[in-house]
PDB file of C-alpha atoms and ligand atoms in Angstrom:
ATOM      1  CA  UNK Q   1      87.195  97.211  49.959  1.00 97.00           C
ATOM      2  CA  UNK Q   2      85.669  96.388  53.412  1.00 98.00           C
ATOM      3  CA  UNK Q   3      86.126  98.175  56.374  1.00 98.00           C
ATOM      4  CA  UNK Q   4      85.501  96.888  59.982  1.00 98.00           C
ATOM      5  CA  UNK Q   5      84.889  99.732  62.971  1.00 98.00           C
ATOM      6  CA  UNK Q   6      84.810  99.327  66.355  1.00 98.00           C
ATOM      7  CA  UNK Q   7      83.540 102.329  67.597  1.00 98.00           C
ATOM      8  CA  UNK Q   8      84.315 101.966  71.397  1.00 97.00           C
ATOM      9  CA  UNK Q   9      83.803 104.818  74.471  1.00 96.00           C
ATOM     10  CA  UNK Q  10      87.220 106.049  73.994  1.00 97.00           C
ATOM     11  CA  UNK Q  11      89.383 104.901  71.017  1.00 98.00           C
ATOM     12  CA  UNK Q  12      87.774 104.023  67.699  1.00 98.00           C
ATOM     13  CA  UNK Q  13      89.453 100.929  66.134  1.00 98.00           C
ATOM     14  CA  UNK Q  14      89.829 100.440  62.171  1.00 98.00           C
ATOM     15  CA  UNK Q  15      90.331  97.592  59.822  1.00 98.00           C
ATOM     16  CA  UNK Q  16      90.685  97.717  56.313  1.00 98.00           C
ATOM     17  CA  UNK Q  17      90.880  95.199  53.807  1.00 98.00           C
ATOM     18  CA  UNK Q  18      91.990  95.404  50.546  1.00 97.00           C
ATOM     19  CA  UNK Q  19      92.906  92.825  48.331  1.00 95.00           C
ATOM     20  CA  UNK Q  20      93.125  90.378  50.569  1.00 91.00           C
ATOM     21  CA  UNK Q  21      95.691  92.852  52.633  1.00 96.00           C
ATOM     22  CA  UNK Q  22      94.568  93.822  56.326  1.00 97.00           C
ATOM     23  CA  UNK Q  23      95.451  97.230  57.907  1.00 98.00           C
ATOM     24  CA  UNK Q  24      95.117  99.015  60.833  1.00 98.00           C
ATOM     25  CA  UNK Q  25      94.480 102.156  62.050  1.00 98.00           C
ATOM     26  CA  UNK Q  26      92.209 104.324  65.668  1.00 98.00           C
ATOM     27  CA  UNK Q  27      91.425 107.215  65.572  1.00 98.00           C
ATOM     28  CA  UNK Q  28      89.883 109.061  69.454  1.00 98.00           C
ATOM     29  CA  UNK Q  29      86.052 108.643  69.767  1.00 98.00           C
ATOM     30  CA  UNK Q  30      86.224 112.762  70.564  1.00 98.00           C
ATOM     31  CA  UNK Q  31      86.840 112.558  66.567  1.00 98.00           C
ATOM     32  CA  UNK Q  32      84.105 110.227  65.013  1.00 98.00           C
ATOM     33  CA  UNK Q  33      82.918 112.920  62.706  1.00 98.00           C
ATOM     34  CA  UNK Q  34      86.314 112.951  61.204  1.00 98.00           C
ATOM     35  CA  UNK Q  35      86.020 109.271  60.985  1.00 98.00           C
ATOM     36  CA  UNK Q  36      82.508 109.810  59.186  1.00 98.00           C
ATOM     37  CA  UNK Q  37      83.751 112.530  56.907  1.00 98.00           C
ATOM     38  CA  UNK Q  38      86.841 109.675  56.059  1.00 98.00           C
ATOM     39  CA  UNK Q  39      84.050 106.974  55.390  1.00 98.00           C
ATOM     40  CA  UNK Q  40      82.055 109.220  53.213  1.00 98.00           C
ATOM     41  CA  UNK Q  41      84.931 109.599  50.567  1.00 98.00           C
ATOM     42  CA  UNK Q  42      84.720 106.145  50.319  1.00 98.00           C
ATOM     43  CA  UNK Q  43      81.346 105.401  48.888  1.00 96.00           C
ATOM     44  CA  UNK Q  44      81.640 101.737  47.266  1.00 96.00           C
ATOM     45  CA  UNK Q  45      83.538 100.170  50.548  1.00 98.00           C
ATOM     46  CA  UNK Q  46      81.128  97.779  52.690  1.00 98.00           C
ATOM     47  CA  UNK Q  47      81.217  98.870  55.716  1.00 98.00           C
ATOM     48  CA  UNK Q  48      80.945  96.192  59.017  1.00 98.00           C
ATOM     49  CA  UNK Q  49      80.515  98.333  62.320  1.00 98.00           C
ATOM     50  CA  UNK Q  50      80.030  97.443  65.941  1.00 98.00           C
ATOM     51  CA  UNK Q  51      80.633  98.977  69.662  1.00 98.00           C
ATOM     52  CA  UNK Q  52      78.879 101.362  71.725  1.00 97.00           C
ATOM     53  CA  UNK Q  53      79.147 104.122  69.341  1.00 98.00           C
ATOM     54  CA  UNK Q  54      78.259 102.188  66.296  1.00 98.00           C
ATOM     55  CA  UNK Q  55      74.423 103.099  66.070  1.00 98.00           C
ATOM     56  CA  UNK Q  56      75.755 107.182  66.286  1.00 98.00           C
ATOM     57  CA  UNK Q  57      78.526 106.509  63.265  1.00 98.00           C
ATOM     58  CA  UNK Q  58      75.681 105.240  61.424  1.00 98.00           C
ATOM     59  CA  UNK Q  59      73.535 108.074  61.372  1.00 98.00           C
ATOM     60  CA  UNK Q  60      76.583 110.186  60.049  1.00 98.00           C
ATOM     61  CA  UNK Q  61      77.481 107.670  57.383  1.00 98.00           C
ATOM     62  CA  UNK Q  62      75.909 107.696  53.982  1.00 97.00           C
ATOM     63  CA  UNK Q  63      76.628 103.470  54.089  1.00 98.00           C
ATOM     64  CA  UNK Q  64      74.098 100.937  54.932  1.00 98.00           C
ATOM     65  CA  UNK Q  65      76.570  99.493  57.210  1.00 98.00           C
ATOM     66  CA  UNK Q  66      76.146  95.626  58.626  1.00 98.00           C
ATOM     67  CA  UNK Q  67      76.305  96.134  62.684  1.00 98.00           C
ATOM     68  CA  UNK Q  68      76.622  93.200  65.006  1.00 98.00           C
ATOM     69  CA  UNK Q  69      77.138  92.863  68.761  1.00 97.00           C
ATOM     70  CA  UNK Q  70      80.626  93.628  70.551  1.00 97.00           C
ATOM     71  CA  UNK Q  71      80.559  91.026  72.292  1.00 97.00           C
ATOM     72  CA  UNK Q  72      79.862  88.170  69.319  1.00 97.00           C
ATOM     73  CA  UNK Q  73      82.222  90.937  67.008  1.00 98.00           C
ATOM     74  CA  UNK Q  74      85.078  90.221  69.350  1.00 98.00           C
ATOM     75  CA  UNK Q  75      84.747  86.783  70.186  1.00 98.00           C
ATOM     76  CA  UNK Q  76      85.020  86.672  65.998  1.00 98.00           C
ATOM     77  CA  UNK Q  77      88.018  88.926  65.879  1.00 98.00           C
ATOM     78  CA  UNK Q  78      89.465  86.725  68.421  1.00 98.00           C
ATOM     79  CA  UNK Q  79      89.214  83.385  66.523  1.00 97.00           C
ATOM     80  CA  UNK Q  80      90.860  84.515  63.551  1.00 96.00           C
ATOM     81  CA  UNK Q  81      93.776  86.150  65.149  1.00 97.00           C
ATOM     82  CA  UNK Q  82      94.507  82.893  67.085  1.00 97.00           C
ATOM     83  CA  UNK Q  83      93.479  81.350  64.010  1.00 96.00           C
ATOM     84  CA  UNK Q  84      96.215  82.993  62.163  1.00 95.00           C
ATOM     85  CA  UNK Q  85      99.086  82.507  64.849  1.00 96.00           C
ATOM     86  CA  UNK Q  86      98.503  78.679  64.708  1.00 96.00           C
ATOM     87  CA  UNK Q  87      97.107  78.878  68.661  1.00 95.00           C
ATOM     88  CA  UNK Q  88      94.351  76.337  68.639  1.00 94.00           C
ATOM     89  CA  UNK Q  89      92.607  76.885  71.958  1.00 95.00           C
ATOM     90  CA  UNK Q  90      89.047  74.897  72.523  1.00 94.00           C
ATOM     91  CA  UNK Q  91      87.825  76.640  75.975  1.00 97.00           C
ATOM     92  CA  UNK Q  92      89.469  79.947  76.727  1.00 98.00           C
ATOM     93  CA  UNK Q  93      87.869  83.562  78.677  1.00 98.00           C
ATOM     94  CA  UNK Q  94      89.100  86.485  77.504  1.00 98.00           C
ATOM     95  CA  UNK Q  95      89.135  90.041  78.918  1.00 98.00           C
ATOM     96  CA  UNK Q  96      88.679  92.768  76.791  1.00 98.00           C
ATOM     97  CA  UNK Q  97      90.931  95.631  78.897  1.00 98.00           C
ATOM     98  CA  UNK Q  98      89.079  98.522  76.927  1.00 98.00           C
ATOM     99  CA  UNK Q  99      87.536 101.948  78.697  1.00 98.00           C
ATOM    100  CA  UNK Q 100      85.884  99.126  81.124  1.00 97.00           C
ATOM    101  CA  UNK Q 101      86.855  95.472  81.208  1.00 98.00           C
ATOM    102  CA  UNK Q 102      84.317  92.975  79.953  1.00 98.00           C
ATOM    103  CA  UNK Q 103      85.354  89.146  80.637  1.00 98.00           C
ATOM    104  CA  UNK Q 104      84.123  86.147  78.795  1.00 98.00           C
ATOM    105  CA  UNK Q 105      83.793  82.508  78.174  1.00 98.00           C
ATOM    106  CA  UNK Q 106      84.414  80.907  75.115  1.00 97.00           C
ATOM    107  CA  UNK Q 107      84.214  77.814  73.113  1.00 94.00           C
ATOM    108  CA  UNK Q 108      84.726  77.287  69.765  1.00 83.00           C
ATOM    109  CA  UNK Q 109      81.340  78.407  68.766  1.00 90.00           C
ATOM    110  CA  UNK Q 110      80.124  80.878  71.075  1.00 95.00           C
ATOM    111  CA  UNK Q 111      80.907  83.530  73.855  1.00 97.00           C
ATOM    112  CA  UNK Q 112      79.605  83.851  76.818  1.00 97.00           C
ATOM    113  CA  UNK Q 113      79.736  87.374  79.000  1.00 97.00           C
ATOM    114  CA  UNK Q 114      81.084  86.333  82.227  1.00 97.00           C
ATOM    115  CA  UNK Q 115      81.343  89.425  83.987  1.00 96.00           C
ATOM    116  CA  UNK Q 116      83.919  92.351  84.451  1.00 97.00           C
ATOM    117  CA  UNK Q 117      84.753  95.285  86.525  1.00 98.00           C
ATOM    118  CA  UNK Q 118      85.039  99.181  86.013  1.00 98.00           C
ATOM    119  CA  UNK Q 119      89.009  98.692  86.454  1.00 98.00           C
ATOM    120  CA  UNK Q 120      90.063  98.954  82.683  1.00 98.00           C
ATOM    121  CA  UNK Q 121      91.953 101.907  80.852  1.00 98.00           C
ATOM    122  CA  UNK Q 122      89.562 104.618  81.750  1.00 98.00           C
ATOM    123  CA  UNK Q 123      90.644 103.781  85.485  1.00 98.00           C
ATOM    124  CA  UNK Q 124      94.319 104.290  84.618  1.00 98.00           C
ATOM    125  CA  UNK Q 125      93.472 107.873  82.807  1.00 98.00           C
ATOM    126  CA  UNK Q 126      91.257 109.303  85.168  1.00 98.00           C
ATOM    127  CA  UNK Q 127      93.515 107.789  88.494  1.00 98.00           C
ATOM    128  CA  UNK Q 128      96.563 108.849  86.515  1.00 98.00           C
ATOM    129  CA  UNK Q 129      95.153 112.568  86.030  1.00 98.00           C
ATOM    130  CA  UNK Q 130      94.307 112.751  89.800  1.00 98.00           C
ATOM    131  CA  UNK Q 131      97.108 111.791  90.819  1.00 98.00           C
ATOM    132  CA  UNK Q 132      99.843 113.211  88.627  1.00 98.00           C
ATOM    133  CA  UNK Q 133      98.067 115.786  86.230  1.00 98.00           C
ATOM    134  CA  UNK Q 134      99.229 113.623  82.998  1.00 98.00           C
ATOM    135  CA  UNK Q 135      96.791 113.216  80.378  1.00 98.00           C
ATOM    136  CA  UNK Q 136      99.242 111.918  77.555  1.00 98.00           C
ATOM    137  CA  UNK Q 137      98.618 107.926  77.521  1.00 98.00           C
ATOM    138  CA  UNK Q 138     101.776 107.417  76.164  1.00 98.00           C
ATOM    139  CA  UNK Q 139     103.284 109.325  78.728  1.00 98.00           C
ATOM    140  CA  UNK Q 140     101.958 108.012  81.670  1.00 98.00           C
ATOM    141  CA  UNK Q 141     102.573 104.335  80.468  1.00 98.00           C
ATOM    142  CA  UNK Q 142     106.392 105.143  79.845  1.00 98.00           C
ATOM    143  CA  UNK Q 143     106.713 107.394  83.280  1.00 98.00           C
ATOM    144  CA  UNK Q 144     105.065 104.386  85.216  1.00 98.00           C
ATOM    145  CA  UNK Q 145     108.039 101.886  84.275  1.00 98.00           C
ATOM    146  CA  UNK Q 146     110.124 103.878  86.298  1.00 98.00           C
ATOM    147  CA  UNK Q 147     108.189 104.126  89.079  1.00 98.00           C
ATOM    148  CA  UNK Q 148     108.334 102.253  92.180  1.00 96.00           C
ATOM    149  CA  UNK Q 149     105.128 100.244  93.424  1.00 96.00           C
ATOM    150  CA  UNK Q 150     106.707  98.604  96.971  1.00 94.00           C
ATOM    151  CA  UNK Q 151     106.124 101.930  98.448  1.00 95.00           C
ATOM    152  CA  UNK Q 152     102.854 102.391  97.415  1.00 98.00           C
ATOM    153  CA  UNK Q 153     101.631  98.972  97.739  1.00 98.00           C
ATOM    154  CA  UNK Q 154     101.529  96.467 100.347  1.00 97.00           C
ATOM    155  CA  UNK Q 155     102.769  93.111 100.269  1.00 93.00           C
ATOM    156  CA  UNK Q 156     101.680  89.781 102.213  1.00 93.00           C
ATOM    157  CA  UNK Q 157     105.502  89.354 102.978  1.00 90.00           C
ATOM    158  CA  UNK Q 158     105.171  92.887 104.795  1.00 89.00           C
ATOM    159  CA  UNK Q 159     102.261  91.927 106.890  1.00 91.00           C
ATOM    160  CA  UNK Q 160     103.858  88.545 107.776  1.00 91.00           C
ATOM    161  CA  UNK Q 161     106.959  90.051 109.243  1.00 83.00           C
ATOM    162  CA  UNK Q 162     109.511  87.554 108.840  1.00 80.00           C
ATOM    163  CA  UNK Q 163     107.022  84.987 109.662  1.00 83.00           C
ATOM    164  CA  UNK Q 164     105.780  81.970 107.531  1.00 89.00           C
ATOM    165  CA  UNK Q 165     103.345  83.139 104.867  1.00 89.00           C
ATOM    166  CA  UNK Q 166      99.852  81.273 104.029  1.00 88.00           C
ATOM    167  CA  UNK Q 167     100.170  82.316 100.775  1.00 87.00           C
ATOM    168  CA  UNK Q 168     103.022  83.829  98.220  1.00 86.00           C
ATOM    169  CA  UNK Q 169     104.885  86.496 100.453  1.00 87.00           C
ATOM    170  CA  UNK Q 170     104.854  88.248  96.916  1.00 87.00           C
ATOM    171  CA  UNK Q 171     101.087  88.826  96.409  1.00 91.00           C
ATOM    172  CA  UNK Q 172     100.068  92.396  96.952  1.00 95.00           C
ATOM    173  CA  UNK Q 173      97.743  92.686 100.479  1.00 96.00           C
ATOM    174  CA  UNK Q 174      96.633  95.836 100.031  1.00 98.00           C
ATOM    175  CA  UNK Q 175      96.875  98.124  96.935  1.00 98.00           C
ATOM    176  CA  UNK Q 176      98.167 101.857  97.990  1.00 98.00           C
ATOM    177  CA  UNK Q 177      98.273 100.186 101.661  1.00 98.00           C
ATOM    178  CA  UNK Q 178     101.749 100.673 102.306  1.00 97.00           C
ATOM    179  CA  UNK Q 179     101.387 104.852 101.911  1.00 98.00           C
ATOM    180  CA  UNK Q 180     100.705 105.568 105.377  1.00 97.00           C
ATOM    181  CA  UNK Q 181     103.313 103.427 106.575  1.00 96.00           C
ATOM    182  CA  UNK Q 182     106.368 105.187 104.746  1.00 96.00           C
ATOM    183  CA  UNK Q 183     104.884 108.713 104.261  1.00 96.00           C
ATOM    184  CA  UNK Q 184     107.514 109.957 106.936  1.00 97.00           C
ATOM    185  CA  UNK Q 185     110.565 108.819 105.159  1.00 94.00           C
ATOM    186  CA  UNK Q 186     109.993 108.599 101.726  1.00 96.00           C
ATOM    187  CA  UNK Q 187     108.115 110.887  98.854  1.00 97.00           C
ATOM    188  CA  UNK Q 188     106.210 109.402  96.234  1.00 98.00           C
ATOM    189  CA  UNK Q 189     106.603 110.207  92.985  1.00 98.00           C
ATOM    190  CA  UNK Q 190     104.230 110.919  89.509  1.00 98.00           C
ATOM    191  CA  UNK Q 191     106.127 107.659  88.531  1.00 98.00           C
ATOM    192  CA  UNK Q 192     105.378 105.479  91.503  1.00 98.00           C
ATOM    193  CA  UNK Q 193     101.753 106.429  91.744  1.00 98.00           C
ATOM    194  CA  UNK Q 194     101.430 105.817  88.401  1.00 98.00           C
ATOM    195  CA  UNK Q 195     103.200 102.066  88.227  1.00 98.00           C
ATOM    196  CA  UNK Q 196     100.511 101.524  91.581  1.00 98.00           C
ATOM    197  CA  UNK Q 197      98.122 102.427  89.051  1.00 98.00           C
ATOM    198  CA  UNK Q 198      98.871  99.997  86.600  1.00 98.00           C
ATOM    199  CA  UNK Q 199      99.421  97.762  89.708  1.00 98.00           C
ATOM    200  CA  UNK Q 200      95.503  97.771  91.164  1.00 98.00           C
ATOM    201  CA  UNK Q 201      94.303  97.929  87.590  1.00 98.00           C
ATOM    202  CA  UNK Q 202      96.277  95.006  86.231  1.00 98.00           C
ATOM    203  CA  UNK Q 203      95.365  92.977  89.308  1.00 98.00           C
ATOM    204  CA  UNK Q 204      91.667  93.405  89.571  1.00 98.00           C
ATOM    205  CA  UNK Q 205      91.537  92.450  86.316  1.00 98.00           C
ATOM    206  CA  UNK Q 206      93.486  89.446  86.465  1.00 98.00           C
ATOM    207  CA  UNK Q 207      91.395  88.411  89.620  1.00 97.00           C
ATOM    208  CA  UNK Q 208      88.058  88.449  87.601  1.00 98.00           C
ATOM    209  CA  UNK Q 209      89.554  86.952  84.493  1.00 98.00           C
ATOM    210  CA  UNK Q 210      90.985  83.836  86.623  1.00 97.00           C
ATOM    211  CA  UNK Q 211      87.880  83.493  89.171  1.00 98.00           C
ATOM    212  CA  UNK Q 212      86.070  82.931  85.617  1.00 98.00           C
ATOM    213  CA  UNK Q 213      88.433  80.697  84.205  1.00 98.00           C
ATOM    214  CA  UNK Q 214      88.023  79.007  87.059  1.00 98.00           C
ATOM    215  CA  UNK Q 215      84.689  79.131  86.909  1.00 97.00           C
ATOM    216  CA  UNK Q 216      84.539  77.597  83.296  1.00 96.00           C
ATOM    217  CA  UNK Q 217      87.228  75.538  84.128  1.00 97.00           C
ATOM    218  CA  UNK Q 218      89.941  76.441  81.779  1.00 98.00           C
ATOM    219  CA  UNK Q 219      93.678  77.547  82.565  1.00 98.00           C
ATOM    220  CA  UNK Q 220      93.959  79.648  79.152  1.00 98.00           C
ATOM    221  CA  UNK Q 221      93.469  83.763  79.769  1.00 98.00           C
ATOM    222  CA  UNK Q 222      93.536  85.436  76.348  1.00 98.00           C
ATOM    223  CA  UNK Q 223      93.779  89.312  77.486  1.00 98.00           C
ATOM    224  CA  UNK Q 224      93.034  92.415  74.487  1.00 98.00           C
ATOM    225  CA  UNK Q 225      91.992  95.790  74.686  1.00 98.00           C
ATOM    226  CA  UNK Q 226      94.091  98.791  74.117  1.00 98.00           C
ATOM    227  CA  UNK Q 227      94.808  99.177  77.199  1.00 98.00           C
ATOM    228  CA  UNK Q 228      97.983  97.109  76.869  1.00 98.00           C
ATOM    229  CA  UNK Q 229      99.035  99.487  73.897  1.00 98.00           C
ATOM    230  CA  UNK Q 230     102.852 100.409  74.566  1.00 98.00           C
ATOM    231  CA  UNK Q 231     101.736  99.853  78.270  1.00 98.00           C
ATOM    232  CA  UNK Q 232     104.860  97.286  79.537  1.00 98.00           C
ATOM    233  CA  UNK Q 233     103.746  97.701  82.995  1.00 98.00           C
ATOM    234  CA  UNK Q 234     100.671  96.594  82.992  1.00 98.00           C
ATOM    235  CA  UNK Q 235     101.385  93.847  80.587  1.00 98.00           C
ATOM    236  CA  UNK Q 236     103.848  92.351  82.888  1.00 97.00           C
ATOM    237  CA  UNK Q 237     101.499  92.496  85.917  1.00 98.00           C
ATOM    238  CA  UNK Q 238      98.750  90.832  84.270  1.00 98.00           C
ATOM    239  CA  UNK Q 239     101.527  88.310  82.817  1.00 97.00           C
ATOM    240  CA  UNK Q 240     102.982  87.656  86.275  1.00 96.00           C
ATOM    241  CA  UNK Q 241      99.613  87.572  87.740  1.00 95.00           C
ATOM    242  CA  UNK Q 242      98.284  85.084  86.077  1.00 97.00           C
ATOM    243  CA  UNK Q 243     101.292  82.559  85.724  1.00 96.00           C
ATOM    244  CA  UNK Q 244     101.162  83.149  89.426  1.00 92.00           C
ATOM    245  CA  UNK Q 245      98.048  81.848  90.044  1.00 92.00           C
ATOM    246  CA  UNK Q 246      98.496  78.822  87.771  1.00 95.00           C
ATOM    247  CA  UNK Q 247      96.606  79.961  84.393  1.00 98.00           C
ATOM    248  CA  UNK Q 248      98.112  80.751  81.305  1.00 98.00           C
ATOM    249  CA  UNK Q 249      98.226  84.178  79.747  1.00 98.00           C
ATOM    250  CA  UNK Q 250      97.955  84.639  75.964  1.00 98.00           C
ATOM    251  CA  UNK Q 251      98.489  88.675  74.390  1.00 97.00           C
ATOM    252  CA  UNK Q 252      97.352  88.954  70.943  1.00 96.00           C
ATOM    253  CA  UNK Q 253      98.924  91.648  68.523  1.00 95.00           C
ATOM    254  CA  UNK Q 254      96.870  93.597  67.537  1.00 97.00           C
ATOM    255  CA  UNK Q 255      94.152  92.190  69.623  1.00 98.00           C
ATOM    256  CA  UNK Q 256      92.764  95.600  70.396  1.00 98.00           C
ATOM    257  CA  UNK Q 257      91.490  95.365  66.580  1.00 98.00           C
ATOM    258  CA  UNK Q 258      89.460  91.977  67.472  1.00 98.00           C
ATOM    259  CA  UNK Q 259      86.317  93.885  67.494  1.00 98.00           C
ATOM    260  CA  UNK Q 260      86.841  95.631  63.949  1.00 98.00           C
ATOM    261  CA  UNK Q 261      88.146  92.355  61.990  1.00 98.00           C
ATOM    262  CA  UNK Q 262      85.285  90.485  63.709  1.00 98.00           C
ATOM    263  CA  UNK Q 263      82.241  93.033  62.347  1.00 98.00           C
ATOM    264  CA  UNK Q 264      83.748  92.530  58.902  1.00 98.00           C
ATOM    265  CA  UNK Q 265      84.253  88.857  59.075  1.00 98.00           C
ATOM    266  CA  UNK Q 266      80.418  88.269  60.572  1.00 98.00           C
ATOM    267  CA  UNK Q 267      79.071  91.054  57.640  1.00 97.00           C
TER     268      UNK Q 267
HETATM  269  P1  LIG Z 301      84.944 100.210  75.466  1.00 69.23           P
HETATM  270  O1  LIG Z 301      85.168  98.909  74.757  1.00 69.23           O
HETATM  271  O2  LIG Z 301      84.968 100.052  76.969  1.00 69.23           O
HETATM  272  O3  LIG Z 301      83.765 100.959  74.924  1.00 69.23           O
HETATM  273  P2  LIG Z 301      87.165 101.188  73.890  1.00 69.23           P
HETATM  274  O4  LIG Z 301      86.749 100.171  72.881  1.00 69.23           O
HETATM  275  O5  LIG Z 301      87.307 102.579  73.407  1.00 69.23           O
HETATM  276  O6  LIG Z 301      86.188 101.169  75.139  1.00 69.23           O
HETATM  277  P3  LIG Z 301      89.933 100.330  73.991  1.00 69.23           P
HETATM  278  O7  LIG Z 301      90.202 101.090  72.738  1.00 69.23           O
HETATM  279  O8  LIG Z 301      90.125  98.853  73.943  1.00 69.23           O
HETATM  280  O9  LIG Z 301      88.508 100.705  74.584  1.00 69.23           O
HETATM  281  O10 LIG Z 301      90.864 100.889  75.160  1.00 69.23           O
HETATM  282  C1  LIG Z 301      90.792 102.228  75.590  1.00 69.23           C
HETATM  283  C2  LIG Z 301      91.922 102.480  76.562  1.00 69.23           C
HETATM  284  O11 LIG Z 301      93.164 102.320  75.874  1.00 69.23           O
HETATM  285  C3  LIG Z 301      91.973 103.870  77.129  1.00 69.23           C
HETATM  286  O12 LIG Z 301      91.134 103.994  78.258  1.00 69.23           O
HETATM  287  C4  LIG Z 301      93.445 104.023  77.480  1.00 69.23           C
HETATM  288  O13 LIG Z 301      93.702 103.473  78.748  1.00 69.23           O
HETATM  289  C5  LIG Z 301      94.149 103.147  76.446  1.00 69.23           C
HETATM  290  N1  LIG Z 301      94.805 103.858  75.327  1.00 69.23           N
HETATM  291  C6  LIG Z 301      95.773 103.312  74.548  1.00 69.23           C
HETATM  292  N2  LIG Z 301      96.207 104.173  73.618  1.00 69.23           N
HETATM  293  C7  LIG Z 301      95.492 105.296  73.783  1.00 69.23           C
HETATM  294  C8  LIG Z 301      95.470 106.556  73.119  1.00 69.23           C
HETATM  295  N3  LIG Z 301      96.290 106.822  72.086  1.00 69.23           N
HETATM  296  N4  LIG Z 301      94.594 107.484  73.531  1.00 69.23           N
HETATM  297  C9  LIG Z 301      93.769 107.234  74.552  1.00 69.23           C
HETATM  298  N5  LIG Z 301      93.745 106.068  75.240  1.00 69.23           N
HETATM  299  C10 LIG Z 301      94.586 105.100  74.874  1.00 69.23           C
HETATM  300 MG1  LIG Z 302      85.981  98.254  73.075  1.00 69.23          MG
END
């Protein structure tokens, strides 16, 4: 049996394989003694580990685990799931939408880290708390698909009254820039913030991930991270965001796991 763990700041990714079989399962980071205790009724497996919190799993594992780097882990993890879905892809960045958002370039040999931005899923808990007092992921992904972002947000089309736009009328101006203007006649709600959320989140990520493909000159975004996890919303912005702009947007299921599957396949 092998076992691949991505041990990341907030959500500990699992993959286990077993004759020939792959499965998945996370457990919180808050519980990576549990995970430890798990590992250490499993004595024979060979255990592949990377992420921030790989060196601390190690010290509570009996295991002489392998342990390679995130970044060259999920580049790995990457490959194989496009591998498998028959998506043959020779330049591509990807953004890994995790507690923080790392972006990359890759080839089909290496990675390269291209930058990223503290916009990523620890943005949307923490904003989401502040805002609404909802701590429940789940929650706050399903509440925001009801909400209502044109209040919140401001459009080019709204600054541009009427008149000719430079660019599409569509694009949002100003994230939470349209509050002041309708805070007399309307009320925000825990759903509206929340889709605004996703909103500012799922563009600033799409911005760096394009300005790098760009960069690297390639029009193929491949976007993972568990931040996307039953999170409709923010898929869709990122989706429409990036079509928008002229690149192409590939999800990967059960991308979140590219880190895990990579450790093991590198071990
Ligand atoms: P990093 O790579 O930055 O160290 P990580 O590897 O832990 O962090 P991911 O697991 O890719 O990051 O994503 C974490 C994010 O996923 C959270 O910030 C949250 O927005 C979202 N998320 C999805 N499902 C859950 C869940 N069940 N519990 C908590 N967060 C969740
Ligand atoms: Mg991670």
């Amino acid at each position: 049996m092998k076992i691949g763990i991505d041990a990341g700041g907030t959500l500990i990714k699992i993959a286990i394989e077993e004759d020939g079989q792959l499965t998945f399962k996370k457990q919180p980071s808050a519980e990576i003694e549990e995970v430890a205790a798990w590992l250490t009724t499993l004595p024979e497996a060979r255990v592949a580990l990377t992420g921030g919190k790989a060196t601390f799993l190690q010290s509570l594992i009996p295991h002489d685990a392998f342990q390679s780097i995130e970044f060259d882990a999920t580049f790995r993890g990457i490959q194989s799931f496009l591998e498998q879905l028959n998506i043959s892809l020779d330049h591509y960045v990807f953004a890994n939408v995790g507690t923080g958002t790392s972006i990359h370039f890759a080839d089909g040999d290496n990675q390269l880290r291209a930058g990223g931005t503290g916009a990523g899923g620890g943005m949307i808990q923490g904003l989401s708390y502040l805002l609404t007092e909802l701590t429940d992921f789940n929650e706050v992904t399903e509440r925001a698909l009801s909400g209502d972002r044109d209040k919140i947000d401001l459009k080019v089309k709204h600054i541009y009254k009427g008149d000719k736009t430079p660019i599409p009328g569509d694009l949002t101006a100003a994230n939470f820039g349209n509050v002041l203007h309708n805070m007399h006649d309307m009320t925000f709600t825990a759903d509206d913030k929340l889709a605004a959320v996703m909103g500012i989140v799922g563009e600033t990520v799409t911005t760096i991930s394009i300005h790098a493909a760009r960069e690297f000159k390639t029009e193929h975004v491949v976007y993972i991270g568990s931040s996307f996890l039953n999170n409709a919303l923010l898929r869709e912005v990122v989706m429409d965001y990036t079509v928008l702009r002229g690149f192409k947007p590939y999800f990967i299921e059960n991308g979140e796991y590219s880190g895990a599957v990579g450790t093991m396949r590198l071990m």
